[in-house]
DNA sequence: ACCTGAACACCGTTCAAGT
DNA sequence: ACCTGAACACCGTTCAAGT
């Protein structure tokens, strides 16, 4: 193979970039060392020169996207900044659905590795500015963070399923399926089926954030 | 190989049981068709006769454990039952840390597959008994469910890391590491480091549940 | 210092053959 | 109907060899 020129030289950045593209295009199954070397026109050894292993590559891809979402300019009330932050993470995960699984895997591998502390720090700074007792900060931050990633993951999963399907049609079919459920076994799912038909994902997500914010300030008062 | 007797005959149940044992012993990496066939003294073909593929096997293993945790006898206030339910799931995930990753994967594969609706149903039934407006049910249930799985996953990850390590010693070291953090970059993590040193995992988890319950009833009132 | 590419160990899955 | 076990395609990773 010809000598690489300065322009198409490999680098950790270019590898991570290509990995993100493959993940976006075909999910976690779309990223293998075969597809990656093909796209970068190189061999596995070249990639291992820049990156220790696949786990590190996935971590780097996750890190770069989460960092972008965490960069919120401080121009609002703590509540407002929390909403902006939450929505930014929600949308990053909607755009890159594989982030959801990847964050869970990364968390299980090293709970207080590089991503989690940065997320907690970012949310926690705003929580501590809410004026609630310091003893409640960690629980409050934790409730927000877990809700954000859980709800965003659920949404991302829906987005994946909806890929190429008409959204309204799908929701209608899903809601109808729930309404037809055995009311002995699934009375709750049956009762909320109607709401599903015409809800707005972002709006519903933010309603959840507000619910938790209400809990934080209410609990902070007793 | 000798003919199987009635006693050691293979069955879907026995296979799932063995899979859970392998996952408990060595995490998701511990379960392969090689280790599974070895433990069951059989060949891969025999397993594929009872189970479609590895994903279905993992789903079945997850299902069986989550079902147990969802079986709460209805002898309390909705709030109390929600706490029992939440703690049951928390402890199931602490005992089987691989459940956390597995639930995320399963969610991403089929968001409204078999597990999610049962969890939402179980929590949702109690939420609807709280006496808050029906319009808030879904968001409230969603906030609870995502917090439970997120916090339980975080805890499970900690449990994994703590395996074989002295808990108090580890927490002390971790807290000290945070206190030493650059206060310019991680002021929040630094400020809560002290709390980490002597918190009780279950107690802190339930405080989060109560925070969300407070939010649900407070928001339901306006 | 950086890259090549063949080779290795291991994985999930298939399937013709047995009982 | 249920099981056996060799074989297949594919995966992440290594490493001697090149420039």
Short mmCIF file of C-alpha atoms (C1' of nucleotides) in Angstrom, two decimals:
data_model
loop_
_atom_site.label_atom_id
_atom_site.label_comp_id
_atom_site.label_asym_id
_atom_site.label_seq_id
_atom_site.Cartn_x
_atom_site.Cartn_y
_atom_site.Cartn_z
CA UNK A 1 0.00 0.00 0.00
CA UNK A 2 1.19 3.49 -0.84
CA UNK A 3 2.70 5.70 1.83
CA UNK A 4 0.09 7.77 3.60
CA UNK A 5 0.17 11.47 2.90
CA UNK A 6 -0.13 14.04 5.64
CA UNK A 7 -3.81 14.51 4.80
CA UNK A 8 -5.09 10.97 5.17
CA UNK A 9 -2.77 10.05 8.03
CA UNK A 10 -4.40 7.99 10.75
CA UNK A 11 -4.97 9.51 14.14
CA UNK A 12 -6.98 8.67 17.20
CA UNK A 13 -9.45 11.39 16.24
CA UNK A 14 -9.98 10.11 12.72
CA UNK A 15 -10.50 6.59 14.03
CA UNK A 16 -13.05 7.71 16.61
CA UNK A 17 -14.81 9.76 13.96
CA UNK A 18 -15.07 6.78 11.64
CA UNK A 19 -16.30 4.61 14.53
CA UNK A 20 -19.11 7.07 15.27
CA UNK A 21 -20.13 7.07 11.61
CA UNK A 22 -20.30 3.29 11.53
CA UNK A 23 -22.24 3.16 14.80
CA UNK A 24 -24.70 5.77 13.55
CA UNK A 25 -25.17 3.95 10.27
CA UNK A 26 -25.72 0.45 11.59
CA UNK A 27 -25.72 0.38 15.40
CA UNK A 28 -23.24 -1.41 17.64
CA UNK A 29 -23.27 -4.39 15.32
CA UNK A 30 -22.06 -2.12 12.52
CA UNK A 31 -18.73 -1.43 14.18
CA UNK A 32 -16.19 -4.21 13.80
CA UNK A 33 -12.48 -4.08 13.16
CA UNK A 34 -13.24 -5.40 9.69
CA UNK A 35 -15.63 -2.57 8.75
CA UNK A 36 -13.39 -0.05 10.45
CA UNK A 37 -10.20 -1.07 8.67
CA UNK A 38 -12.08 -1.15 5.38
CA UNK A 39 -13.40 2.37 5.83
CA UNK A 40 -10.00 3.69 6.88
CA UNK A 41 -8.20 1.69 4.18
CA UNK A 42 -5.77 0.16 6.61
CA UNK A 43 -5.14 -2.94 8.74
CA UNK A 44 -6.05 -3.78 12.34
CA UNK A 45 -2.49 -3.23 13.51
CA UNK A 46 -2.64 0.42 12.50
CA UNK A 47 -5.73 0.98 14.62
CA UNK A 48 -4.19 -0.79 17.61
CA UNK A 49 -1.29 1.61 17.35
CA UNK A 50 -3.63 4.52 18.21
CA UNK A 51 -6.20 2.77 20.40
CA UNK A 52 -5.68 0.11 23.08
CA UNK A 53 -8.74 -2.01 22.23
CA UNK A 54 -12.36 -1.87 21.15
CA UNK A 55 -13.64 -0.92 24.60
CA UNK A 56 -11.38 2.12 24.66
CA UNK A 57 -12.54 3.07 21.19
CA UNK A 58 -16.19 2.91 22.24
CA UNK A 59 -15.40 4.90 25.37
CA UNK A 60 -13.73 7.60 23.31
CA UNK A 61 -16.68 7.76 20.90
CA UNK A 62 -19.12 8.05 23.82
CA UNK A 63 -16.99 10.63 25.58
CA UNK A 64 -16.77 12.96 22.63
CA UNK A 65 -20.52 13.08 22.08
CA UNK A 66 -21.45 13.41 25.74
CA UNK A 67 -18.92 16.20 26.21
CA UNK A 68 -20.63 18.22 23.48
CA UNK A 69 -24.01 17.78 25.14
CA UNK A 70 -22.64 18.84 28.52
CA UNK A 71 -21.37 22.15 27.20
CA UNK A 72 -24.23 24.44 28.24
CA UNK A 73 -23.59 28.17 28.43
CA UNK A 74 -24.52 29.50 31.84
CA UNK A 75 -27.23 31.98 30.93
CA UNK A 76 -30.31 31.12 32.90
CA UNK A 77 -31.77 30.00 36.19
CA UNK A 78 -30.51 26.67 37.53
CA UNK A 79 -33.87 25.12 36.62
CA UNK A 80 -33.61 26.42 33.07
CA UNK A 81 -30.04 25.21 32.68
CA UNK A 82 -31.02 21.77 33.96
CA UNK A 83 -33.74 21.63 31.30
CA UNK A 84 -31.29 22.66 28.57
CA UNK A 85 -28.75 20.12 29.77
CA UNK A 86 -31.34 17.36 29.97
CA UNK A 87 -32.73 18.10 26.54
CA UNK A 88 -29.24 18.22 25.06
CA UNK A 89 -28.46 14.74 26.39
CA UNK A 90 -31.89 13.52 25.31
CA UNK A 91 -31.29 14.69 21.76
CA UNK A 92 -27.72 13.41 21.57
CA UNK A 93 -29.01 9.96 22.51
CA UNK A 94 -31.87 10.23 20.02
CA UNK A 95 -29.36 11.02 17.27
CA UNK A 96 -26.95 8.28 18.36
CA UNK A 97 -29.14 5.54 19.88
CA UNK A 98 -26.16 3.27 20.52
CA UNK A 99 -25.04 5.79 23.19
CA UNK A 100 -27.72 4.46 25.50
CA UNK A 101 -26.45 0.88 25.60
CA UNK A 102 -22.88 2.08 25.55
CA UNK A 103 -23.34 4.28 28.60
CA UNK A 104 -24.83 1.34 30.49
CA UNK A 105 -21.92 -0.89 29.54
CA UNK A 106 -19.39 1.76 30.44
CA UNK A 107 -21.10 2.36 33.77
CA UNK A 108 -20.98 -1.33 34.60
CA UNK A 109 -17.31 -1.55 33.68
CA UNK A 110 -16.14 1.38 35.76
CA UNK A 111 -18.95 3.12 37.67
CA UNK A 112 -16.97 6.23 38.42
CA UNK A 113 -14.90 6.31 35.25
CA UNK A 114 -14.60 9.32 33.03
CA UNK A 115 -18.19 9.95 31.89
CA UNK A 116 -20.30 9.56 35.02
CA UNK A 117 -18.41 12.10 37.15
CA UNK A 118 -18.65 14.71 34.39
CA UNK A 119 -22.40 14.17 34.04
CA UNK A 120 -22.93 14.29 37.80
CA UNK A 121 -20.74 17.36 38.04
CA UNK A 122 -22.65 19.16 35.33
CA UNK A 123 -26.08 18.42 36.78
CA UNK A 124 -24.89 18.74 40.37
CA UNK A 125 -23.56 22.27 39.90
CA UNK A 126 -27.06 23.41 38.92
CA UNK A 127 -28.70 21.39 41.69
CA UNK A 128 -26.48 23.02 44.29
CA UNK A 129 -27.55 26.40 42.91
CA UNK A 130 -31.22 25.62 43.56
CA UNK A 131 -30.94 26.65 47.17
CA UNK A 132 -31.86 23.30 48.70
CA UNK A 133 -29.97 21.75 51.67
CA UNK A 134 -26.61 20.25 50.81
CA UNK A 135 -27.68 16.90 52.29
CA UNK A 136 -30.16 16.48 49.40
CA UNK A 137 -27.77 17.33 46.57
CA UNK A 138 -26.52 13.87 45.77
CA UNK A 139 -29.93 12.18 45.78
CA UNK A 140 -31.40 14.99 43.68
CA UNK A 141 -28.59 14.85 41.14
CA UNK A 142 -28.84 11.10 41.02
CA UNK A 143 -32.61 11.17 40.41
CA UNK A 144 -32.18 13.65 37.55
CA UNK A 145 -29.27 11.80 35.94
CA UNK A 146 -30.95 8.40 36.03
CA UNK A 147 -34.24 9.76 34.74
CA UNK A 148 -32.47 11.53 31.88
CA UNK A 149 -30.60 8.45 30.70
CA UNK A 150 -33.47 6.07 31.24
CA UNK A 151 -36.05 8.19 29.47
CA UNK A 152 -33.60 9.08 26.70
CA UNK A 153 -32.76 5.41 26.24
CA UNK A 154 -36.40 4.47 26.05
CA UNK A 155 -36.93 7.21 23.50
CA UNK A 156 -33.90 6.14 21.49
CA UNK A 157 -35.25 2.61 21.39
CA UNK A 158 -38.54 3.92 20.07
CA UNK A 159 -36.70 5.98 17.46
CA UNK A 160 -34.86 2.88 16.31
CA UNK A 161 -38.06 0.90 15.99
CA UNK A 162 -39.69 3.80 14.15
CA UNK A 163 -36.89 3.93 11.60
CA UNK A 164 -38.63 3.98 8.25
CA UNK A 165 -42.08 3.55 9.78
CA UNK A 166 -44.73 6.23 9.90
CA UNK A 167 -44.72 7.54 13.46
CA UNK A 168 -48.43 8.35 13.82
CA UNK A 169 -49.40 5.05 12.31
CA UNK A 170 -47.08 3.14 14.59
CA UNK A 171 -48.26 4.90 17.74
CA UNK A 172 -51.83 4.32 16.74
CA UNK A 173 -51.21 0.61 16.25
CA UNK A 174 -49.27 0.32 19.52
CA UNK A 175 -51.95 2.18 21.49
CA UNK A 176 -54.66 0.03 19.99
CA UNK A 177 -52.71 -3.11 20.86
CA UNK A 178 -52.53 -1.98 24.48
CA UNK A 179 -56.19 -1.13 24.57
CA UNK A 180 -56.92 -4.66 23.46
CA UNK A 181 -54.81 -6.08 26.28
CA UNK A 182 -56.41 -8.27 28.86
CA UNK A 183 -57.62 -5.75 31.42
CA UNK A 184 -57.10 -8.32 34.16
CA UNK A 185 -53.36 -8.44 33.57
CA UNK A 186 -52.58 -4.99 32.18
CA UNK A 187 -55.18 -2.53 33.47
CA UNK A 188 -52.67 0.30 33.82
CA UNK A 189 -51.13 -0.02 30.36
CA UNK A 190 -54.63 -0.19 28.99
CA UNK A 191 -55.70 2.99 30.77
CA UNK A 192 -52.77 5.08 29.50
CA UNK A 193 -52.89 3.76 25.94
CA UNK A 194 -54.90 6.76 24.78
CA UNK A 195 -52.27 9.26 25.94
CA UNK A 196 -49.58 7.51 23.92
CA UNK A 197 -51.40 8.18 20.68
CA UNK A 198 -50.74 11.91 20.63
CA UNK A 199 -47.92 12.69 23.00
CA UNK A 200 -44.85 14.75 22.13
CA UNK A 201 -41.65 12.98 23.13
CA UNK A 202 -39.65 16.04 24.15
CA UNK A 203 -42.57 17.63 25.98
CA UNK A 204 -43.26 14.47 27.94
CA UNK A 205 -39.58 14.11 28.77
CA UNK A 206 -39.41 17.66 30.12
CA UNK A 207 -42.56 17.10 32.16
CA UNK A 208 -40.64 14.34 33.92
CA UNK A 209 -37.73 16.71 34.59
CA UNK A 210 -40.14 19.23 36.09
CA UNK A 211 -41.70 16.52 38.24
CA UNK A 212 -38.32 15.71 39.72
CA UNK A 213 -37.44 19.40 40.13
CA UNK A 214 -40.72 19.83 42.02
CA UNK A 215 -39.76 16.92 44.26
CA UNK A 216 -36.32 18.38 44.89
CA UNK A 217 -37.53 21.80 45.97
CA UNK A 218 -40.54 20.42 47.89
CA UNK A 219 -38.43 17.92 49.79
CA UNK A 220 -35.75 20.51 50.39
CA UNK A 221 -38.34 22.59 52.24
CA UNK A 222 -39.23 20.23 55.10
CA UNK B 1 -22.50 -40.17 25.12
CA UNK B 2 -24.96 -42.24 27.12
CA UNK B 3 -28.68 -41.75 26.73
CA UNK B 4 -30.03 -39.08 29.06
CA UNK B 5 -32.21 -40.32 31.91
CA UNK B 6 -35.44 -38.60 32.86
CA UNK B 7 -33.66 -36.79 35.67
CA UNK B 8 -30.90 -35.02 33.78
CA UNK B 9 -32.97 -34.39 30.67
CA UNK B 10 -32.45 -31.01 29.11
CA UNK B 11 -35.23 -28.45 29.23
CA UNK B 12 -35.58 -24.76 28.61
CA UNK B 13 -35.79 -24.26 32.37
CA UNK B 14 -32.61 -26.16 33.14
CA UNK B 15 -30.76 -24.26 30.43
CA UNK B 16 -31.92 -20.86 31.72
CA UNK B 17 -31.00 -21.92 35.26
CA UNK B 18 -27.48 -22.86 34.18
CA UNK B 19 -27.16 -19.60 32.24
CA UNK B 20 -28.06 -17.58 35.35
CA UNK B 21 -25.47 -19.48 37.37
CA UNK B 22 -22.76 -18.76 34.82
CA UNK B 23 -23.74 -15.09 34.59
CA UNK B 24 -23.72 -14.76 38.38
CA UNK B 25 -20.34 -16.43 38.63
CA UNK B 26 -18.49 -14.52 35.94
CA UNK B 27 -20.68 -11.81 34.42
CA UNK B 28 -21.84 -11.62 30.81
CA UNK B 29 -18.44 -12.74 29.63
CA UNK B 30 -18.88 -15.93 31.63
CA UNK B 31 -21.78 -17.13 29.53
CA UNK B 32 -20.75 -18.65 26.20
CA UNK B 33 -22.10 -21.66 24.37
CA UNK B 34 -18.83 -23.38 25.22
CA UNK B 35 -19.17 -22.91 28.99
CA UNK B 36 -22.87 -23.68 28.82
CA UNK B 37 -22.52 -26.95 26.91
CA UNK B 38 -19.72 -27.98 29.24
CA UNK B 39 -21.82 -27.37 32.34
CA UNK B 40 -24.82 -29.16 30.87
CA UNK B 41 -22.64 -31.93 29.45
CA UNK B 42 -24.08 -31.63 25.98
CA UNK B 43 -23.49 -30.02 22.60
CA UNK B 44 -24.60 -26.68 21.12
CA UNK B 45 -27.23 -28.37 18.95
CA UNK B 46 -29.07 -29.63 22.03
CA UNK B 47 -29.37 -26.10 23.41
CA UNK B 48 -30.57 -24.72 20.10
CA UNK B 49 -33.34 -27.32 20.18
CA UNK B 50 -34.80 -25.61 23.29
CA UNK B 51 -33.76 -22.00 22.71
CA UNK B 52 -33.73 -19.99 19.47
CA UNK B 53 -30.45 -18.14 20.10
CA UNK B 54 -28.34 -16.44 22.75
CA UNK B 55 -30.47 -13.30 22.83
CA UNK B 56 -33.57 -15.32 23.64
CA UNK B 57 -31.65 -17.16 26.34
CA UNK B 58 -30.58 -13.89 27.96
CA UNK B 59 -34.12 -12.55 27.69
CA UNK B 60 -35.48 -15.63 29.44
CA UNK B 61 -32.89 -15.35 32.21
CA UNK B 62 -33.73 -11.66 32.71
CA UNK B 63 -37.46 -12.31 32.60
CA UNK B 64 -37.42 -14.97 35.28
CA UNK B 65 -35.53 -12.82 37.79
CA UNK B 66 -37.51 -9.64 37.13
CA UNK B 67 -40.79 -11.52 37.46
CA UNK B 68 -39.82 -12.64 40.94
CA UNK B 69 -39.01 -9.09 41.98
CA UNK B 70 -42.31 -7.79 40.61
CA UNK B 71 -44.36 -10.18 42.73
CA UNK B 72 -45.29 -7.90 45.63
CA UNK B 73 -48.24 -8.84 47.82
CA UNK B 74 -50.76 -6.04 48.00
CA UNK B 75 -50.72 -5.27 51.68
CA UNK B 76 -49.96 -1.61 52.13
CA UNK B 77 -50.45 1.91 50.91
CA UNK B 78 -49.50 2.59 47.28
CA UNK B 79 -46.44 4.50 48.52
CA UNK B 80 -45.37 1.58 50.66
CA UNK B 81 -45.87 -0.92 47.86
CA UNK B 82 -43.84 1.25 45.51
CA UNK B 83 -41.00 1.25 48.04
CA UNK B 84 -41.18 -2.54 48.39
CA UNK B 85 -41.26 -2.97 44.62
CA UNK B 86 -38.36 -0.57 44.10
CA UNK B 87 -36.24 -2.20 46.79
CA UNK B 88 -36.99 -5.66 45.38
CA UNK B 89 -35.73 -4.62 41.95
CA UNK B 90 -32.75 -2.85 43.52
CA UNK B 91 -31.75 -5.99 45.38
CA UNK B 92 -32.32 -8.32 42.44
CA UNK B 93 -29.96 -6.18 40.38
CA UNK B 94 -27.43 -6.05 43.22
CA UNK B 95 -27.45 -9.85 43.38
CA UNK B 96 -27.26 -10.23 39.59
CA UNK B 97 -25.33 -7.18 38.34
CA UNK B 98 -25.47 -8.37 34.71
CA UNK B 99 -29.24 -7.68 34.83
CA UNK B 100 -28.52 -3.99 34.54
CA UNK B 101 -26.68 -4.15 31.22
CA UNK B 102 -29.04 -6.83 30.00
CA UNK B 103 -32.12 -4.72 30.65
CA UNK B 104 -30.57 -1.86 28.69
CA UNK B 105 -29.76 -4.13 25.77
CA UNK B 106 -33.21 -5.69 25.83
CA UNK B 107 -34.82 -2.26 25.94
CA UNK B 108 -32.84 -1.11 22.93
CA UNK B 109 -33.77 -4.23 20.99
CA UNK B 110 -37.49 -4.06 21.59
CA UNK B 111 -38.56 -1.09 23.72
CA UNK B 112 -42.01 -2.46 24.48
CA UNK B 113 -41.10 -6.10 24.56
CA UNK B 114 -41.98 -8.43 27.37
CA UNK B 115 -40.17 -6.90 30.37
CA UNK B 116 -40.82 -3.17 30.11
CA UNK B 117 -44.62 -3.37 30.00
CA UNK B 118 -44.68 -5.63 33.05
CA UNK B 119 -42.49 -3.23 35.00
CA UNK B 120 -44.52 -0.21 33.95
CA UNK B 121 -47.72 -2.07 34.74
CA UNK B 122 -46.53 -3.01 38.18
CA UNK B 123 -45.38 0.49 39.11
CA UNK B 124 -48.23 2.16 37.25
CA UNK B 125 -50.93 0.32 39.16
CA UNK B 126 -49.61 1.79 42.40
CA UNK B 127 -49.14 5.24 40.87
CA UNK B 128 -52.74 5.30 39.72
CA UNK B 129 -53.78 4.44 43.28
CA UNK B 130 -52.02 7.55 44.63
CA UNK B 131 -54.99 9.72 43.78
CA UNK B 132 -53.19 12.03 41.35
CA UNK B 133 -54.70 13.13 38.00
CA UNK B 134 -54.64 10.49 35.28
CA UNK B 135 -52.75 12.84 32.97
CA UNK B 136 -49.69 12.57 35.23
CA UNK B 137 -49.65 8.77 35.53
CA UNK B 138 -47.37 7.97 32.65
CA UNK B 139 -44.72 10.58 33.45
CA UNK B 140 -44.77 9.61 37.12
CA UNK B 141 -44.40 5.91 36.36
CA UNK B 142 -41.66 6.66 33.88
CA UNK B 143 -39.72 8.78 36.38
CA UNK B 144 -39.91 6.04 39.00
CA UNK B 145 -38.97 3.23 36.62
CA UNK B 146 -35.98 5.02 35.15
CA UNK B 147 -34.69 6.10 38.54
CA UNK B 148 -35.00 2.56 39.88
CA UNK B 149 -33.04 1.00 37.05
CA UNK B 150 -30.47 3.75 36.84
CA UNK B 151 -29.74 3.87 40.54
CA UNK B 152 -29.81 0.08 40.82
CA UNK B 153 -27.41 -0.17 37.90
CA UNK B 154 -25.05 2.33 39.45
CA UNK B 155 -25.19 0.40 42.71
CA UNK B 156 -24.63 -2.90 40.93
CA UNK B 157 -21.56 -1.44 39.25
CA UNK B 158 -20.25 -0.37 42.62
CA UNK B 159 -20.93 -3.81 44.03
CA UNK B 160 -18.95 -5.36 41.19
CA UNK B 161 -16.00 -3.08 41.80
CA UNK B 162 -16.20 -3.77 45.52
CA UNK B 163 -16.02 -7.51 44.97
CA UNK B 164 -13.33 -8.72 47.33
CA UNK B 165 -12.42 -5.21 48.44
CA UNK B 166 -13.15 -3.78 51.85
CA UNK B 167 -16.13 -1.49 51.39
CA UNK B 168 -15.30 1.14 53.99
CA UNK B 169 -11.72 1.31 52.81
CA UNK B 170 -12.77 1.69 49.20
CA UNK B 171 -15.31 4.43 49.92
CA UNK B 172 -12.75 6.25 52.00
CA UNK B 173 -10.23 6.13 49.18
CA UNK B 174 -12.78 7.19 46.57
CA UNK B 175 -14.03 10.08 48.69
CA UNK B 176 -10.50 11.24 49.33
CA UNK B 177 -9.73 11.08 45.62
CA UNK B 178 -12.71 13.35 44.91
CA UNK B 179 -11.73 15.74 47.63
CA UNK B 180 -8.36 16.05 45.97
CA UNK B 181 -9.96 16.85 42.63
CA UNK B 182 -9.29 20.15 40.99
CA UNK B 183 -11.97 22.36 42.52
CA UNK B 184 -12.06 24.41 39.33
CA UNK B 185 -13.27 21.47 37.27
CA UNK B 186 -15.14 19.35 39.81
CA UNK B 187 -16.44 21.61 42.57
CA UNK B 188 -19.66 19.65 42.99
CA UNK B 189 -18.09 16.21 43.19
CA UNK B 190 -15.64 17.64 45.65
CA UNK B 191 -18.39 19.08 47.85
CA UNK B 192 -20.35 15.84 48.12
CA UNK B 193 -17.31 13.62 48.63
CA UNK B 194 -17.79 13.63 52.38
CA UNK B 195 -21.33 12.23 52.18
CA UNK B 196 -20.14 9.27 50.14
CA UNK B 197 -17.90 8.08 52.94
CA UNK B 198 -20.70 6.94 55.23
CA UNK B 199 -23.87 6.58 53.23
CA UNK B 200 -26.07 3.49 53.23
CA UNK B 201 -26.85 2.34 49.71
CA UNK B 202 -30.42 1.17 50.31
CA UNK B 203 -31.31 4.17 52.43
CA UNK B 204 -29.98 6.59 49.84
CA UNK B 205 -31.83 4.74 47.10
CA UNK B 206 -35.13 4.97 49.00
CA UNK B 207 -34.56 8.66 49.66
CA UNK B 208 -34.56 9.08 45.89
CA UNK B 209 -37.83 7.16 45.60
CA UNK B 210 -39.37 9.43 48.21
CA UNK B 211 -38.10 12.50 46.39
CA UNK B 212 -39.91 11.39 43.24
CA UNK B 213 -43.04 10.43 45.19
CA UNK B 214 -43.01 13.92 46.67
CA UNK B 215 -42.75 15.37 43.18
CA UNK B 216 -45.64 13.23 41.95
CA UNK B 217 -48.06 14.22 44.68
CA UNK B 218 -46.94 17.87 44.72
CA UNK B 219 -47.27 18.21 40.96
CA UNK B 220 -50.57 16.35 41.00
CA UNK B 221 -51.94 19.01 43.31
CA UNK B 222 -51.67 22.06 41.05
"C1'" DA C 1 7.35 6.17 14.87
"C1'" DC C 2 3.89 4.29 12.33
"C1'" DC C 3 1.79 0.86 9.43
"C1'" DT C 4 1.00 -3.94 6.99
"C1'" DG C 5 -1.40 -8.19 6.85
"C1'" DA C 6 -1.22 -12.99 7.98
"C1'" DA C 7 -2.29 -15.74 11.88
"C1'" DC C 8 -4.55 -17.05 16.35
"C1'" DA C 9 -7.95 -18.06 19.76
"C1'" DC C 10 -12.58 -17.72 20.47
"C1'" DC C 11 -17.33 -16.81 19.50
"C1'" DG C 12 -22.50 -17.86 17.96
"C1'" DT C 13 -24.77 -20.75 14.84
"C1'" DT C 14 -25.81 -24.57 11.47
"C1'" DC C 15 -26.75 -29.10 10.03
"C1'" DA C 16 -26.19 -33.90 8.58
"C1'" DA C 17 -26.29 -37.73 11.20
"C1'" DG C 18 -27.68 -40.49 14.97
"C1'" DT C 19 -31.18 -42.58 18.53
"C1'" DA D 1 -38.77 -35.76 19.29
"C1'" DC D 2 -34.48 -34.89 20.99
"C1'" DC D 3 -29.53 -34.91 20.92
"C1'" DT D 4 -24.47 -35.26 18.95
"C1'" DG D 5 -20.43 -32.97 17.43
"C1'" DA D 6 -17.88 -31.46 13.46
"C1'" DA D 7 -17.81 -27.50 10.63
"C1'" DC D 8 -18.54 -22.56 9.25
"C1'" DA D 9 -18.37 -17.64 9.22
"C1'" DC D 10 -17.00 -14.03 11.90
"C1'" DC D 11 -14.99 -11.62 15.71
"C1'" DG D 12 -11.14 -9.02 18.59
"C1'" DT D 13 -6.35 -9.15 19.08
"C1'" DT D 14 -1.31 -10.16 18.31
"C1'" DC D 15 3.03 -9.73 16.21
"C1'" DA D 16 6.92 -10.31 13.05
"C1'" DA D 17 8.03 -7.74 9.34
"C1'" DG D 18 8.28 -3.64 6.70
"C1'" DT D 19 9.15 1.64 5.87
#
